[in-house]
């Protein structure tokens, strides 16, 4: 029998692991090019308007059923609104105020609201090591946010500052966490993941369209090649390619070990911010990064406590 350690070294696992971590780490920076001169709401819509038919095609090629029951469609609507609307709308707007790598680092803490909501709705419990690691990671991320706050001269003024960006990122984390937990209920487990994601993305895209029309007016038509190249990358590579790879990893090595992918994602995102966003490292930020990574590793290594 292949051990988990041997599975991690298998090329069938190592290559998707590296690809998803690297791609998702790069998407945070690519988003910054989508919100420069174009309303963020329309960029979110364009991304998923392109990704949705491609994901349905992936489901067909994988021979997954696309016919859902009424209950399953209701679940897909909820996942779509929280994941492909709320989550991404908050993230895109957050990056107007906070460095993309920092937003990525904040999303590394997604495991905390995931655990809290799973405890409340699914009865899943985490051991003390998880909460200790999470606390260490939160301190580390807080130090990084403190640096961002100090670097922004208008940090205390709502409307163009780090405070608003942090709030938006936190709301995005909550939205993503809700989507993660509700899709894990018995109804969600009965639907092929690719099919559920395809329908959820369709519903989310329709909501994104309505939101963009209501808040940003008529759709703009950007002419820059870089903008549309970014849309294609985010839609096809950052969404359609990575989701099947990610969930295949979950099947191969389990959700816990797959979650270590977030460490690689964060590392890539911070490296890109350093190279292209002129992110400046200080003793405060280095210490924050070290604590955040150590805390995440501790939390991810913790075993789930048995249900009472």
Short mmCIF file of N, CA and C in Angstrom, two decimals, residues 116-197:
data_model
loop_
_atom_site.label_atom_id
_atom_site.label_comp_id
_atom_site.label_asym_id
_atom_site.label_seq_id
_atom_site.Cartn_x
_atom_site.Cartn_y
_atom_site.Cartn_z
N UNK A 116 -14.76 26.95 12.18
CA UNK A 116 -15.85 27.45 13.02
C UNK A 116 -17.21 27.10 12.43
N UNK A 117 -17.37 27.32 11.14
CA UNK A 117 -18.65 27.04 10.50
C UNK A 117 -18.91 25.53 10.41
N UNK A 118 -17.84 24.76 10.17
CA UNK A 118 -18.00 23.30 10.11
C UNK A 118 -18.40 22.75 11.48
N UNK A 119 -17.87 23.35 12.53
CA UNK A 119 -18.25 22.92 13.89
C UNK A 119 -19.73 23.20 14.13
N UNK A 120 -20.21 24.34 13.67
CA UNK A 120 -21.59 24.74 13.94
C UNK A 120 -22.58 23.99 13.06
N UNK A 121 -22.27 23.84 11.76
CA UNK A 121 -23.23 23.26 10.82
C UNK A 121 -23.04 21.77 10.59
N UNK A 122 -21.80 21.27 10.67
CA UNK A 122 -21.52 19.88 10.34
C UNK A 122 -21.10 19.04 11.55
N UNK A 123 -20.91 19.70 12.69
CA UNK A 123 -20.52 18.97 13.89
C UNK A 123 -19.08 18.53 13.92
N UNK A 124 -18.24 19.10 13.04
CA UNK A 124 -16.82 18.74 13.01
C UNK A 124 -16.05 19.54 14.06
N UNK A 125 -15.15 18.86 14.78
CA UNK A 125 -14.39 19.52 15.84
C UNK A 125 -12.90 19.43 15.54
N UNK A 126 -12.17 20.48 15.95
CA UNK A 126 -10.72 20.52 15.77
C UNK A 126 -10.04 20.43 17.13
N UNK A 127 -8.85 19.83 17.15
CA UNK A 127 -8.10 19.69 18.39
C UNK A 127 -7.41 21.01 18.75
N UNK A 128 -6.89 21.06 19.97
CA UNK A 128 -6.27 22.29 20.47
C UNK A 128 -5.09 22.75 19.63
N UNK A 129 -4.36 21.81 19.04
CA UNK A 129 -3.20 22.19 18.21
C UNK A 129 -3.63 23.06 17.03
N UNK A 130 -4.80 22.76 16.48
CA UNK A 130 -5.31 23.56 15.36
C UNK A 130 -5.51 25.01 15.80
N UNK A 131 -6.13 25.20 16.96
CA UNK A 131 -6.42 26.55 17.41
C UNK A 131 -5.15 27.28 17.84
N UNK A 132 -4.17 26.55 18.39
CA UNK A 132 -2.89 27.16 18.73
C UNK A 132 -2.19 27.65 17.46
N UNK A 133 -2.13 26.77 16.45
CA UNK A 133 -1.51 27.16 15.20
C UNK A 133 -2.23 28.32 14.54
N UNK A 134 -3.55 28.29 14.59
CA UNK A 134 -4.34 29.37 13.99
C UNK A 134 -4.06 30.70 14.68
N UNK A 135 -3.93 30.65 16.02
CA UNK A 135 -3.64 31.88 16.77
C UNK A 135 -2.28 32.45 16.38
N UNK A 136 -1.28 31.57 16.21
CA UNK A 136 0.04 32.02 15.79
C UNK A 136 -0.02 32.63 14.40
N UNK A 137 -0.76 31.98 13.49
CA UNK A 137 -0.89 32.49 12.12
C UNK A 137 -1.59 33.85 12.10
N UNK A 138 -2.61 34.01 12.94
CA UNK A 138 -3.33 35.28 13.01
C UNK A 138 -2.42 36.40 13.48
N UNK A 139 -1.57 36.11 14.47
CA UNK A 139 -0.60 37.11 14.94
C UNK A 139 0.33 37.50 13.80
N UNK A 140 0.80 36.49 13.06
CA UNK A 140 1.71 36.77 11.94
C UNK A 140 1.07 37.64 10.88
N UNK A 141 -0.15 37.29 10.47
CA UNK A 141 -0.85 38.10 9.47
C UNK A 141 -1.15 39.49 10.00
N UNK A 142 -1.43 39.60 11.28
CA UNK A 142 -1.70 40.91 11.88
C UNK A 142 -0.47 41.82 11.78
N UNK A 143 0.72 41.25 11.94
CA UNK A 143 1.94 42.04 11.80
C UNK A 143 2.11 42.54 10.36
N UNK A 144 1.77 41.70 9.40
CA UNK A 144 1.83 42.12 8.00
C UNK A 144 0.82 43.23 7.71
N UNK A 145 -0.35 43.11 8.29
CA UNK A 145 -1.37 44.15 8.10
C UNK A 145 -0.98 45.44 8.79
N UNK A 146 -0.32 45.32 9.94
CA UNK A 146 0.16 46.51 10.64
C UNK A 146 1.16 47.27 9.77
N UNK A 147 2.02 46.53 9.08
CA UNK A 147 2.97 47.17 8.16
C UNK A 147 2.23 47.90 7.05
N UNK A 148 1.20 47.25 6.48
CA UNK A 148 0.41 47.90 5.43
C UNK A 148 -0.26 49.16 5.95
N UNK A 149 -0.76 49.09 7.16
CA UNK A 149 -1.44 50.24 7.78
C UNK A 149 -0.48 51.40 7.92
N UNK A 150 0.72 51.10 8.43
CA UNK A 150 1.71 52.17 8.65
C UNK A 150 2.20 52.76 7.33
N UNK A 151 2.24 51.93 6.28
CA UNK A 151 2.74 52.40 5.00
C UNK A 151 1.75 53.26 4.25
N UNK A 152 0.49 53.26 4.69
CA UNK A 152 -0.56 54.04 4.02
C UNK A 152 -0.84 55.29 4.83
N UNK A 153 -0.55 56.46 4.32
CA UNK A 153 -0.74 57.69 5.09
C UNK A 153 -2.20 58.00 5.40
N UNK A 154 -3.14 57.40 4.64
CA UNK A 154 -4.56 57.66 4.87
C UNK A 154 -5.25 56.45 5.47
N UNK A 155 -4.51 55.66 6.23
CA UNK A 155 -5.05 54.39 6.71
C UNK A 155 -6.29 54.55 7.57
N UNK A 156 -6.45 55.68 8.20
CA UNK A 156 -7.60 55.86 9.07
C UNK A 156 -8.79 56.49 8.40
N UNK A 157 -8.71 56.75 7.10
CA UNK A 157 -9.79 57.43 6.40
C UNK A 157 -10.51 56.44 5.51
N UNK A 158 -11.77 56.16 5.81
CA UNK A 158 -12.53 55.23 4.99
C UNK A 158 -12.76 55.83 3.61
N UNK A 159 -12.50 55.05 2.58
CA UNK A 159 -12.73 55.52 1.22
C UNK A 159 -11.52 55.33 0.33
N UNK A 160 -10.35 55.22 0.90
CA UNK A 160 -9.17 55.02 0.06
C UNK A 160 -8.02 54.53 0.88
N UNK A 161 -8.20 53.43 1.62
CA UNK A 161 -7.21 53.08 2.61
C UNK A 161 -7.13 51.60 2.90
N UNK A 162 -6.14 51.27 3.70
CA UNK A 162 -5.90 49.89 4.09
C UNK A 162 -7.05 49.34 4.92
N UNK A 163 -7.63 50.14 5.79
CA UNK A 163 -8.71 49.67 6.65
C UNK A 163 -9.87 49.11 5.84
N UNK A 164 -10.24 49.82 4.80
CA UNK A 164 -11.34 49.35 3.95
C UNK A 164 -10.93 48.08 3.21
N UNK A 165 -9.69 48.03 2.74
CA UNK A 165 -9.22 46.84 2.04
C UNK A 165 -9.23 45.61 2.94
N UNK A 166 -8.82 45.78 4.20
CA UNK A 166 -8.82 44.67 5.16
C UNK A 166 -10.25 44.18 5.39
N UNK A 167 -11.17 45.12 5.56
CA UNK A 167 -12.58 44.76 5.79
C UNK A 167 -13.14 43.98 4.61
N UNK A 168 -12.87 44.46 3.40
CA UNK A 168 -13.38 43.78 2.20
C UNK A 168 -12.78 42.38 2.08
N UNK A 169 -11.48 42.26 2.36
CA UNK A 169 -10.84 40.94 2.29
C UNK A 169 -11.44 39.98 3.31
N UNK A 170 -11.73 40.49 4.52
CA UNK A 170 -12.33 39.65 5.55
C UNK A 170 -13.72 39.18 5.13
N UNK A 171 -14.49 40.07 4.50
CA UNK A 171 -15.82 39.68 4.02
C UNK A 171 -15.69 38.63 2.92
N UNK A 172 -14.66 38.76 2.08
CA UNK A 172 -14.42 37.76 1.05
C UNK A 172 -14.09 36.41 1.65
N UNK A 173 -13.30 36.40 2.72
CA UNK A 173 -12.95 35.16 3.41
C UNK A 173 -14.20 34.49 3.97
N UNK A 174 -15.07 35.28 4.59
CA UNK A 174 -16.31 34.73 5.17
C UNK A 174 -17.19 34.14 4.06
N UNK A 175 -17.30 34.86 2.94
CA UNK A 175 -18.13 34.36 1.83
C UNK A 175 -17.58 33.04 1.30
N UNK A 176 -16.26 32.96 1.11
CA UNK A 176 -15.64 31.73 0.61
C UNK A 176 -15.83 30.60 1.61
N UNK A 177 -15.74 30.91 2.90
CA UNK A 177 -15.89 29.88 3.93
C UNK A 177 -17.31 29.33 3.94
N UNK A 178 -18.30 30.20 3.81
CA UNK A 178 -19.69 29.74 3.76
C UNK A 178 -19.88 28.79 2.58
N UNK A 179 -19.33 29.16 1.42
CA UNK A 179 -19.45 28.31 0.23
C UNK A 179 -18.79 26.96 0.47
N UNK A 180 -17.61 26.96 1.10
CA UNK A 180 -16.90 25.70 1.37
C UNK A 180 -17.72 24.77 2.25
N UNK A 181 -18.34 25.33 3.27
CA UNK A 181 -19.05 24.50 4.25
C UNK A 181 -20.38 24.00 3.70
N UNK A 182 -21.14 24.86 3.02
CA UNK A 182 -22.46 24.42 2.58
C UNK A 182 -22.37 23.39 1.46
N UNK A 183 -21.29 23.43 0.65
CA UNK A 183 -21.16 22.42 -0.39
C UNK A 183 -20.75 21.06 0.17
N UNK A 184 -20.32 21.05 1.45
CA UNK A 184 -19.90 19.80 2.07
C UNK A 184 -21.04 19.08 2.78
N UNK A 185 -22.27 19.61 2.66
CA UNK A 185 -23.39 18.93 3.30
C UNK A 185 -23.78 17.69 2.50
N UNK A 186 -24.69 16.86 3.01
CA UNK A 186 -25.03 15.63 2.30
C UNK A 186 -25.51 15.83 0.87
N UNK A 187 -26.24 16.92 0.62
CA UNK A 187 -26.70 17.18 -0.75
C UNK A 187 -25.50 17.44 -1.66
N UNK A 188 -24.56 18.26 -1.18
CA UNK A 188 -23.38 18.58 -1.98
C UNK A 188 -22.53 17.37 -2.27
N UNK A 189 -22.42 16.46 -1.30
CA UNK A 189 -21.60 15.27 -1.50
C UNK A 189 -22.19 14.33 -2.55
N UNK A 190 -23.48 14.49 -2.81
CA UNK A 190 -24.13 13.63 -3.79
C UNK A 190 -24.02 14.13 -5.22
N UNK A 191 -23.41 15.30 -5.42
CA UNK A 191 -23.28 15.88 -6.75
C UNK A 191 -21.82 15.83 -7.17
N UNK A 192 -21.51 15.41 -8.41
CA UNK A 192 -20.13 15.49 -8.87
C UNK A 192 -19.60 16.92 -8.71
N UNK A 193 -18.41 17.06 -8.14
CA UNK A 193 -17.91 18.38 -7.79
C UNK A 193 -17.83 19.31 -9.00
N UNK A 194 -17.34 18.80 -10.13
CA UNK A 194 -17.22 19.64 -11.32
C UNK A 194 -18.59 20.13 -11.78
N UNK A 195 -19.59 19.27 -11.70
CA UNK A 195 -20.95 19.66 -12.11
C UNK A 195 -21.52 20.72 -11.18
N UNK A 196 -21.33 20.52 -9.87
CA UNK A 196 -21.81 21.51 -8.91
C UNK A 196 -21.13 22.85 -9.13
N UNK A 197 -19.82 22.84 -9.36
CA UNK A 197 -19.08 24.08 -9.59
C UNK A 197 -19.53 24.76 -10.88
#
